[in-house]
mmCIF file with all atom_site columns, C-alpha atoms in Angstrom:
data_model
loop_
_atom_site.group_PDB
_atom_site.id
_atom_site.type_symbol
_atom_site.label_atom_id
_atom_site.label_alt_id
_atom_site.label_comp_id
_atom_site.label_asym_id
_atom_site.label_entity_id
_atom_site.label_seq_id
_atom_site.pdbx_PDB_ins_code
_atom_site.Cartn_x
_atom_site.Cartn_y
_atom_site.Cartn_z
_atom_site.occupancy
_atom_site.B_iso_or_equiv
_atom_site.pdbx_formal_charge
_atom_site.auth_seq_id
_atom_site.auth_comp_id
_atom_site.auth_asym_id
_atom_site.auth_atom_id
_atom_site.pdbx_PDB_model_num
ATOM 1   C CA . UNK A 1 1   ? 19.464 -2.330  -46.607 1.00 0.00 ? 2   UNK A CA 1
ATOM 2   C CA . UNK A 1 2   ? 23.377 -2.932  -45.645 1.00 0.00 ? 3   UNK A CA 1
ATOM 3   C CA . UNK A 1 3   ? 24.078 -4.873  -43.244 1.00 0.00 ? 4   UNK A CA 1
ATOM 4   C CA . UNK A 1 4   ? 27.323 -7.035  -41.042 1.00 0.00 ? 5   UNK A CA 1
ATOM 5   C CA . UNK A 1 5   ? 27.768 -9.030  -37.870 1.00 0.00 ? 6   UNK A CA 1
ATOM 6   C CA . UNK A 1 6   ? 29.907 -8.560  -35.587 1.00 0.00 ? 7   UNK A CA 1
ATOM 7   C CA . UNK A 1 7   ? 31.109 -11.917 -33.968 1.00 0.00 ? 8   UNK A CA 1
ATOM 8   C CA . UNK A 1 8   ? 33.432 -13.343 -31.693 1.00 0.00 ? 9   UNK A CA 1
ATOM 9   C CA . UNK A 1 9   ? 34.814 -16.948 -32.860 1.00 0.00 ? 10  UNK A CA 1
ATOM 10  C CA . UNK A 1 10  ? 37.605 -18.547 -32.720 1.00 0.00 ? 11  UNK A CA 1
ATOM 11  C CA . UNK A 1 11  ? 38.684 -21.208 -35.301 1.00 0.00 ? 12  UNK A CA 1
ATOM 12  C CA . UNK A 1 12  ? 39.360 -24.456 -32.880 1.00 0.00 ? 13  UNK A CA 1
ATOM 13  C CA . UNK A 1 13  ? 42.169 -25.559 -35.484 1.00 0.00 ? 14  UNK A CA 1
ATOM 14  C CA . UNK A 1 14  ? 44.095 -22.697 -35.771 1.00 0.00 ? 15  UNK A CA 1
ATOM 15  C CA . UNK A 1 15  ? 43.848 -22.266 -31.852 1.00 0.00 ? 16  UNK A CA 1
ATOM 16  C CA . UNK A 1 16  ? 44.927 -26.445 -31.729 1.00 0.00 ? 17  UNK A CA 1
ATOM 17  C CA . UNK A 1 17  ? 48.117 -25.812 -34.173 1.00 0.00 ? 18  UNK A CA 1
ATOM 18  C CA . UNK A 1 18  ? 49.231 -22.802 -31.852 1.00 0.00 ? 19  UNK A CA 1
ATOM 19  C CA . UNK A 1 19  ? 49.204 -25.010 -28.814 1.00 0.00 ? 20  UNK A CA 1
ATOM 20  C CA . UNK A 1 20  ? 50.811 -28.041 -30.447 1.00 0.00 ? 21  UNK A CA 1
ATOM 21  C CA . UNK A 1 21  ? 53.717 -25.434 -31.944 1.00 0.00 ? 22  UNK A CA 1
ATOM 22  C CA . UNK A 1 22  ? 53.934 -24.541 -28.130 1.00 0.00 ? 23  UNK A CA 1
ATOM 23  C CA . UNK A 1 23  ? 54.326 -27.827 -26.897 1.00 0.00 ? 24  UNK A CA 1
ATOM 24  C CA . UNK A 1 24  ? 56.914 -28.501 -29.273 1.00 0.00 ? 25  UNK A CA 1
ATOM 25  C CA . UNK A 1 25  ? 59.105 -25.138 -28.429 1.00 0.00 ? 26  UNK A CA 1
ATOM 26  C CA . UNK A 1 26  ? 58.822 -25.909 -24.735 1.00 0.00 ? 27  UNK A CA 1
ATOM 27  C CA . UNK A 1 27  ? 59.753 -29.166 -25.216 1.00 0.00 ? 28  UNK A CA 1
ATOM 28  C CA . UNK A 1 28  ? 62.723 -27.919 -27.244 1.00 0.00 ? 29  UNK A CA 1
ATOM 29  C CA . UNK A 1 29  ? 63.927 -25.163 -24.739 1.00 0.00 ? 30  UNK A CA 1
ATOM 30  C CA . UNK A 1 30  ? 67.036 -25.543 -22.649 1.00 0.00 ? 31  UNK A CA 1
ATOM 31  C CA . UNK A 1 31  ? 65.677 -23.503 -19.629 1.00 0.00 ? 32  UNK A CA 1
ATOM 32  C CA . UNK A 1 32  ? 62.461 -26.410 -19.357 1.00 0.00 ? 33  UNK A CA 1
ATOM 33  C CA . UNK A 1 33  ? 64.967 -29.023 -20.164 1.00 0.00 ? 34  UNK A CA 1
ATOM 34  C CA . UNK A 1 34  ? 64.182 -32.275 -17.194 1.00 0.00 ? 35  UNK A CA 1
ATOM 35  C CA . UNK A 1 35  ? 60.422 -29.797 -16.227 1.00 0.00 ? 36  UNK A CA 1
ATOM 36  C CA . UNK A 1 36  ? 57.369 -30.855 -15.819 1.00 0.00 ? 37  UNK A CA 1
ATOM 37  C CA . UNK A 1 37  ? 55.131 -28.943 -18.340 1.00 0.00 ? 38  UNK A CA 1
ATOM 38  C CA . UNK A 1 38  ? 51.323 -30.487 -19.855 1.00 0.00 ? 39  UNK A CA 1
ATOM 39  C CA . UNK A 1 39  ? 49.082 -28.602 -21.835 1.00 0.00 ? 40  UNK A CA 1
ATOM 40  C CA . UNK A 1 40  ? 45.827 -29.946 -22.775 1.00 0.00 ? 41  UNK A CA 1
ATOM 41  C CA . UNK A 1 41  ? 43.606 -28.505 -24.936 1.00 0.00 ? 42  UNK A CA 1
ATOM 42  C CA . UNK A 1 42  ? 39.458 -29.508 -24.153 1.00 0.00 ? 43  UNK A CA 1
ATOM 43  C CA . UNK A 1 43  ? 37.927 -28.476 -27.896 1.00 0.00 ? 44  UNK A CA 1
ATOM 44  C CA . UNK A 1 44  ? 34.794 -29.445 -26.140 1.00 0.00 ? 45  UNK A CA 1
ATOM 45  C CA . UNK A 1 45  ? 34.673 -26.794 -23.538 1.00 0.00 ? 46  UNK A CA 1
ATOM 46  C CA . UNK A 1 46  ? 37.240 -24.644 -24.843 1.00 0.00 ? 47  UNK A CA 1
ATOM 47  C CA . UNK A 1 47  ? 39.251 -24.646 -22.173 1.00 0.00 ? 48  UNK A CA 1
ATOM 48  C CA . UNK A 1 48  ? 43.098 -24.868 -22.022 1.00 0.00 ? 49  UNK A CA 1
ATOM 49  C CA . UNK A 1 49  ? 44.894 -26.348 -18.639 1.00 0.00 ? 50  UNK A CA 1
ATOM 50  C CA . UNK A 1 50  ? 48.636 -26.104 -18.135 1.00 0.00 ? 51  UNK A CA 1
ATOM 51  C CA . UNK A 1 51  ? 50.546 -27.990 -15.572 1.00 0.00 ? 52  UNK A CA 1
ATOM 52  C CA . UNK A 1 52  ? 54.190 -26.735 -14.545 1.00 0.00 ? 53  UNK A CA 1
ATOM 53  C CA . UNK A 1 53  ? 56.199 -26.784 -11.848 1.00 0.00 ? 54  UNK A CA 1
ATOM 54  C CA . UNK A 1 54  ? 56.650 -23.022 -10.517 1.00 0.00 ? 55  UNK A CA 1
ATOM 55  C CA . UNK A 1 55  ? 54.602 -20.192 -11.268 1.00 0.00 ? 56  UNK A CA 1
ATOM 56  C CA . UNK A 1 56  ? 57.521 -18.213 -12.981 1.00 0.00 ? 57  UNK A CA 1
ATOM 57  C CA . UNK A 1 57  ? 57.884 -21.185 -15.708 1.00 0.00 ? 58  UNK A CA 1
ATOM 58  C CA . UNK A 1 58  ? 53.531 -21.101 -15.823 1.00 0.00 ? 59  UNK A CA 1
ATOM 59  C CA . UNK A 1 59  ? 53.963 -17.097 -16.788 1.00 0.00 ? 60  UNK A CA 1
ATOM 60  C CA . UNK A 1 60  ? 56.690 -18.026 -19.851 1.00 0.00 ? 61  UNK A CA 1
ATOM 61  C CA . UNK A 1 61  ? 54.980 -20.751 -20.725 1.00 0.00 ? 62  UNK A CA 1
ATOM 62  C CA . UNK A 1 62  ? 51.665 -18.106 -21.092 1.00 0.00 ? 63  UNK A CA 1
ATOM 63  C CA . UNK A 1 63  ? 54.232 -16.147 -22.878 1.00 0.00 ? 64  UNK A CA 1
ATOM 64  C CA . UNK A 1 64  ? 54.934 -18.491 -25.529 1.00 0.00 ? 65  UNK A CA 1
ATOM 65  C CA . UNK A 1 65  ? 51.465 -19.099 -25.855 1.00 0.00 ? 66  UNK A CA 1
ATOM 66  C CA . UNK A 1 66  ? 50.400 -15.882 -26.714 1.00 0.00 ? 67  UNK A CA 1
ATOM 67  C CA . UNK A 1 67  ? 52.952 -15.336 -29.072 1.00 0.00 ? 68  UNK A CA 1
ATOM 68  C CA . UNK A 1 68  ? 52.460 -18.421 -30.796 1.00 0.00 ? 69  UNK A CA 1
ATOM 69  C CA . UNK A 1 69  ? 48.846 -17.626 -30.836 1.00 0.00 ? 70  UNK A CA 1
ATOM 70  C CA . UNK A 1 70  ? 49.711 -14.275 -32.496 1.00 0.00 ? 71  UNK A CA 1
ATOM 71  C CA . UNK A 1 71  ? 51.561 -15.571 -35.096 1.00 0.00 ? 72  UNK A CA 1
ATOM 72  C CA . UNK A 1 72  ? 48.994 -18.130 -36.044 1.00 0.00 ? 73  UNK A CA 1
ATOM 73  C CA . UNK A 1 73  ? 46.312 -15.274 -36.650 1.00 0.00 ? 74  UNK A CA 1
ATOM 74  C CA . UNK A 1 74  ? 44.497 -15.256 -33.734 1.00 0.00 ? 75  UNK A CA 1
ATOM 75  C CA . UNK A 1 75  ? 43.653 -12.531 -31.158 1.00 0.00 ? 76  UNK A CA 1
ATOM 76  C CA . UNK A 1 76  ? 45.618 -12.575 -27.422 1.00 0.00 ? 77  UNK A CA 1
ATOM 77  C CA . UNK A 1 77  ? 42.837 -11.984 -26.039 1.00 0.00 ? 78  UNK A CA 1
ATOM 78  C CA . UNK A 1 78  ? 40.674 -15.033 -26.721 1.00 0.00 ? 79  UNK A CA 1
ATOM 79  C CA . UNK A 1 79  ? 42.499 -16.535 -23.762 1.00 0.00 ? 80  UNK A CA 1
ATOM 80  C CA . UNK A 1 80  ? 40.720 -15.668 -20.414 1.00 0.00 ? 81  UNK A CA 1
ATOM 81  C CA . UNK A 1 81  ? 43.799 -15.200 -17.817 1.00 0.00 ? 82  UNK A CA 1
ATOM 82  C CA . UNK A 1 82  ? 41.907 -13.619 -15.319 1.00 0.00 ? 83  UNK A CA 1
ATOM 83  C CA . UNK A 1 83  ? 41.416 -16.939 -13.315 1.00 0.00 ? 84  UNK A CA 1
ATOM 84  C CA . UNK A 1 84  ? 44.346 -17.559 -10.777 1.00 0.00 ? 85  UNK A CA 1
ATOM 85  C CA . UNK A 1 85  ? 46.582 -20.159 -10.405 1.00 0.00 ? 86  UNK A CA 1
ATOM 86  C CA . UNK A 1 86  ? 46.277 -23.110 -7.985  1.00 0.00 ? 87  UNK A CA 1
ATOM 87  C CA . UNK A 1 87  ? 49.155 -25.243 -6.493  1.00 0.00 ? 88  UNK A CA 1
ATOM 88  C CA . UNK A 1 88  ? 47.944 -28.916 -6.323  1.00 0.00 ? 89  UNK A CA 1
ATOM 89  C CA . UNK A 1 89  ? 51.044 -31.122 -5.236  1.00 0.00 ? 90  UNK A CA 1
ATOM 90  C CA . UNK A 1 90  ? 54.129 -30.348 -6.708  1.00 0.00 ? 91  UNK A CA 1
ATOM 91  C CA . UNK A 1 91  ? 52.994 -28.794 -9.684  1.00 0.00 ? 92  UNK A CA 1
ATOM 92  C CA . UNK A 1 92  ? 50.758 -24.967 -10.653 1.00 0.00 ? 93  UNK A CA 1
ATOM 93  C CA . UNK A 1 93  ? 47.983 -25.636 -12.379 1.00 0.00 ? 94  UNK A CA 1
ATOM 94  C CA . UNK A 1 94  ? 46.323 -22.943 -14.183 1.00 0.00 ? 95  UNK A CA 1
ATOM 95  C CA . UNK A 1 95  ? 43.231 -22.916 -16.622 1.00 0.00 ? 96  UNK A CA 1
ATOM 96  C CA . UNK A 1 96  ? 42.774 -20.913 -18.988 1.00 0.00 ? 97  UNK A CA 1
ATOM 97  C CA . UNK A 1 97  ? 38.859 -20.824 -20.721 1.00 0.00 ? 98  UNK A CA 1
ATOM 98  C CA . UNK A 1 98  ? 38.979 -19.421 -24.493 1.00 0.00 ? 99  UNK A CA 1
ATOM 99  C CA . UNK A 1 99  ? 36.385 -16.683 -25.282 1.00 0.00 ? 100 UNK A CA 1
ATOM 100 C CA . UNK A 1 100 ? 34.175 -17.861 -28.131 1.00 0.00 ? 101 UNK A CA 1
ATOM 101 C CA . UNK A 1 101 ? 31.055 -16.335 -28.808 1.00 0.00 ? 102 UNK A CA 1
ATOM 102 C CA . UNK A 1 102 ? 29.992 -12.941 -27.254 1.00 0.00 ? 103 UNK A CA 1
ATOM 103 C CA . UNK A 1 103 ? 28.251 -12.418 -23.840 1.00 0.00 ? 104 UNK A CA 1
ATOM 104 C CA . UNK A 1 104 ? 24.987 -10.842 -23.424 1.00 0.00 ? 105 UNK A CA 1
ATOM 105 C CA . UNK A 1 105 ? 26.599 -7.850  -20.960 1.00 0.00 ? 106 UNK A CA 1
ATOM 106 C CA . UNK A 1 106 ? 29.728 -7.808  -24.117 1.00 0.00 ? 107 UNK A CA 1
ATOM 107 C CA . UNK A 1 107 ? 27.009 -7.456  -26.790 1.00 0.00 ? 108 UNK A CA 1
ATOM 108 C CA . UNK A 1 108 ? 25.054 -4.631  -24.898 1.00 0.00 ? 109 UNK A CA 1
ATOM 109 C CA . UNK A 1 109 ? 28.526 -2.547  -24.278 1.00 0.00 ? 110 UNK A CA 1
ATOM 110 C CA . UNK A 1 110 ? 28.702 -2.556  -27.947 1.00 0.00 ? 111 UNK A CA 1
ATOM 111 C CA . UNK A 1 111 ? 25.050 -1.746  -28.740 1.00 0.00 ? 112 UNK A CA 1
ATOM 112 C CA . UNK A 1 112 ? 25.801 1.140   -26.364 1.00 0.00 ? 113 UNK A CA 1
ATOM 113 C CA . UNK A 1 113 ? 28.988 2.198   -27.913 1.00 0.00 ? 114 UNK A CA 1
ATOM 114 C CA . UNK A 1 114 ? 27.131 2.217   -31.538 1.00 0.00 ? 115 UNK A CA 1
ATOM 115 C CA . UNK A 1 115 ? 24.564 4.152   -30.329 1.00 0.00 ? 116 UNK A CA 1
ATOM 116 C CA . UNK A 1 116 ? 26.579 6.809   -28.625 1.00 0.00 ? 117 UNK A CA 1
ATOM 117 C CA . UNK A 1 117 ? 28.512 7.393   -31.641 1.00 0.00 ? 118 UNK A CA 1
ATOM 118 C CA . UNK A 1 118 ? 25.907 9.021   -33.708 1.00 0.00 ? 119 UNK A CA 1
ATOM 119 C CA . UNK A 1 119 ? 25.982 7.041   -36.876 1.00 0.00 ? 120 UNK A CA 1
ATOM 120 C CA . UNK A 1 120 ? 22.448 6.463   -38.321 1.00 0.00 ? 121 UNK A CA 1
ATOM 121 C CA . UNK A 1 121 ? 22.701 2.520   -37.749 1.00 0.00 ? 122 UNK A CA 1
ATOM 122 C CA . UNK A 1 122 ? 20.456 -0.257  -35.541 1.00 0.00 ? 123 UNK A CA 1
ATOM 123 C CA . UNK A 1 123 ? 22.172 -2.291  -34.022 1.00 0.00 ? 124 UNK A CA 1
ATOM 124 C CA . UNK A 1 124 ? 20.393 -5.309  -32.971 1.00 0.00 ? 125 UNK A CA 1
ATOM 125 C CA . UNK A 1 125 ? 21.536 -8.786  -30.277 1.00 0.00 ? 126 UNK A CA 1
ATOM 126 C CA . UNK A 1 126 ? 20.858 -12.036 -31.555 1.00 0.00 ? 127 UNK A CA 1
ATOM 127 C CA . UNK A 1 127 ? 22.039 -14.538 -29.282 1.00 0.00 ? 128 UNK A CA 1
ATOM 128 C CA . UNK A 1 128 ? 26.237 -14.287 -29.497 1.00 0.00 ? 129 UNK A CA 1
ATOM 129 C CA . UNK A 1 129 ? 25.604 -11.840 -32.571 1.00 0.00 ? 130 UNK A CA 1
ATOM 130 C CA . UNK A 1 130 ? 25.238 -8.184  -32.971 1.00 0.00 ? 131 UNK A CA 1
ATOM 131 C CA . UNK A 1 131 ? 23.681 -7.503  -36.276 1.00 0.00 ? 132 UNK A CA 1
ATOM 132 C CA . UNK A 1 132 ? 24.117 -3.508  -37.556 1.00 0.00 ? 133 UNK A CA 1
ATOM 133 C CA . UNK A 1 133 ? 22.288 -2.317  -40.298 1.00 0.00 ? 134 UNK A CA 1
ATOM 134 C CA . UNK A 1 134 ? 22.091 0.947   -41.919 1.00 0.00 ? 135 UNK A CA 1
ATOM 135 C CA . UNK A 1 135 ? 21.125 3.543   -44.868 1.00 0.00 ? 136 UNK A CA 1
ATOM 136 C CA . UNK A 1 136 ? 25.056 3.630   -46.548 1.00 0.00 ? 137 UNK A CA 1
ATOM 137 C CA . UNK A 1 137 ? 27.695 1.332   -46.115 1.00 0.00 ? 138 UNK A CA 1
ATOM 138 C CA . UNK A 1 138 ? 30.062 4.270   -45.152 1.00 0.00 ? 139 UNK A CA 1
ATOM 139 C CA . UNK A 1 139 ? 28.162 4.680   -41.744 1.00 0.00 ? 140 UNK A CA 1
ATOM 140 C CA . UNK A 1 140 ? 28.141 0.648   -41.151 1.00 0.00 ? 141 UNK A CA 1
ATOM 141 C CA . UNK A 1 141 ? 32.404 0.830   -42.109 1.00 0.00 ? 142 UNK A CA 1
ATOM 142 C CA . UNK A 1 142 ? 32.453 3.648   -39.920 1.00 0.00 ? 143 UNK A CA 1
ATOM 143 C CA . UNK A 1 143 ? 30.773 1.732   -36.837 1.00 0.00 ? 144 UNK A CA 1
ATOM 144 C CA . UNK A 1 144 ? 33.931 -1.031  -37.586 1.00 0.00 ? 145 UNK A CA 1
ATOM 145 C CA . UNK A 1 145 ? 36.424 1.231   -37.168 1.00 0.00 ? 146 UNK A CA 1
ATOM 146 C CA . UNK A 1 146 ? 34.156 2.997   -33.892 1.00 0.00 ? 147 UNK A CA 1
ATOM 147 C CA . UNK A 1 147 ? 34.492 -0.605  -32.612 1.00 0.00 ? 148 UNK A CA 1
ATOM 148 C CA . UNK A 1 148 ? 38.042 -1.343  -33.492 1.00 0.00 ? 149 UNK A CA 1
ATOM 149 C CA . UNK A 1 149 ? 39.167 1.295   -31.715 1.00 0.00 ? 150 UNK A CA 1
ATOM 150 C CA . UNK A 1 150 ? 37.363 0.929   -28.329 1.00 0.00 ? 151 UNK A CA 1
ATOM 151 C CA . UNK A 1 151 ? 39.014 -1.427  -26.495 1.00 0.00 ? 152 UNK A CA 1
ATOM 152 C CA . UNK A 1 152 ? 36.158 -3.897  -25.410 1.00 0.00 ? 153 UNK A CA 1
ATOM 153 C CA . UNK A 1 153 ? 38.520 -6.770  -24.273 1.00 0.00 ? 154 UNK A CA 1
ATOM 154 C CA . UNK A 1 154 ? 37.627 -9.024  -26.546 1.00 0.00 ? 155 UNK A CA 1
ATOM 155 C CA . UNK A 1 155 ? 38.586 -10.309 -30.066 1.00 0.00 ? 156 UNK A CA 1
ATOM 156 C CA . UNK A 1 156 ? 35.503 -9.502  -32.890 1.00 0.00 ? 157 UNK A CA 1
ATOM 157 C CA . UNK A 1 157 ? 35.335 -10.322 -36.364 1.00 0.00 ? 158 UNK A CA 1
ATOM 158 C CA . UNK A 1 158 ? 33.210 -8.716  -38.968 1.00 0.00 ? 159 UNK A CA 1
ATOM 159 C CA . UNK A 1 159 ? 31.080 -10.631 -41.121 1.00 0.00 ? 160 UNK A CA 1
ATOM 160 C CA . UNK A 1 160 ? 27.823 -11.751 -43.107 1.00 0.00 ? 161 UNK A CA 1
ATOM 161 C CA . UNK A 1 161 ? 28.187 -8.029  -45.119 1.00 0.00 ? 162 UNK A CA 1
ATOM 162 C CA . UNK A 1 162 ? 25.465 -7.258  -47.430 1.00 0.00 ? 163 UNK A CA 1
ATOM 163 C CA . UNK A 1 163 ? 24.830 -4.602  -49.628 1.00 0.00 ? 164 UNK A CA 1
#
């Protein structure tokens, strides 16, 4: 029986040679010439903090990110901006946790979507997976594009397909 997975990783190198090309354009940029600007990358928690001086240079230097993040490959929205930022000192700190792997309420949004879309598929949660498997592969290529067209918020990936 056909079958796919539909995941939510991100590829920690990729996402570590975005913020390095980052840190080398800000450093490089006349209008954060003599600024205060640190990025750190935690591959452990997968967390990004960024340390700047004002919170208009914090929102370009998100700008750049996501950009730079775009043209390595990677989905915007792996980076979780919904988290404020705090003044400590001098300096705005903000940090920014990368989605990786998908939530238990994620997974049953799209178990619900699948379902209310009529295709002849199960859809099943295992841990940060959702494994769909059907009859035909036309019905399990036409629950990507169901999913690739609702806008869930977060980046997935389709893999693991068997015929």
């Amino acid at each position: 029986m056909p079958s796919f997975d539909i995941v939510s990783k991100v590829d920690t190198q990729t996402l570590d040679n975005a913020v390095n090309t980052v840190k080398k354009e800000i450093t490089t940029r006349f209008d954060f010439k003599d600024s205060h600007v640190n990025m750190e990358l935690n591959k452990k928690d997968l967390s990004l903090n960024v340390e700047v001086e004002s919170e208009m240079k914090l929102t370009q230097v998100i700008d750049v990110l996501i950009s730079r993040t775009m043209r390595h490959g990677l989905d915007a929205t792996i980076y979780d901006l919904s988290k404020e930022p705090y003044q400590s000192g001098k300096v705005v700190k903000k940090e920014i946790p990368i989605r990786n792997g998908i939530k238990q309420e994620d997974a049953k949004k799209i178990v619900k979507l699948i379902k209310d879309s009529g295709v002849k598929v199960q859809a099943a949660i295992m841990d940060d997976i959702v494994r769909v498997t059907g009859k035909k592969i036309d019905d399990l290529q036409e629950v990507i594009q169901k999913t690739k067209e609702a806008n869930l918020g977060i980046p997935l990936q389709y893999t693991n397909m068997k015929s």
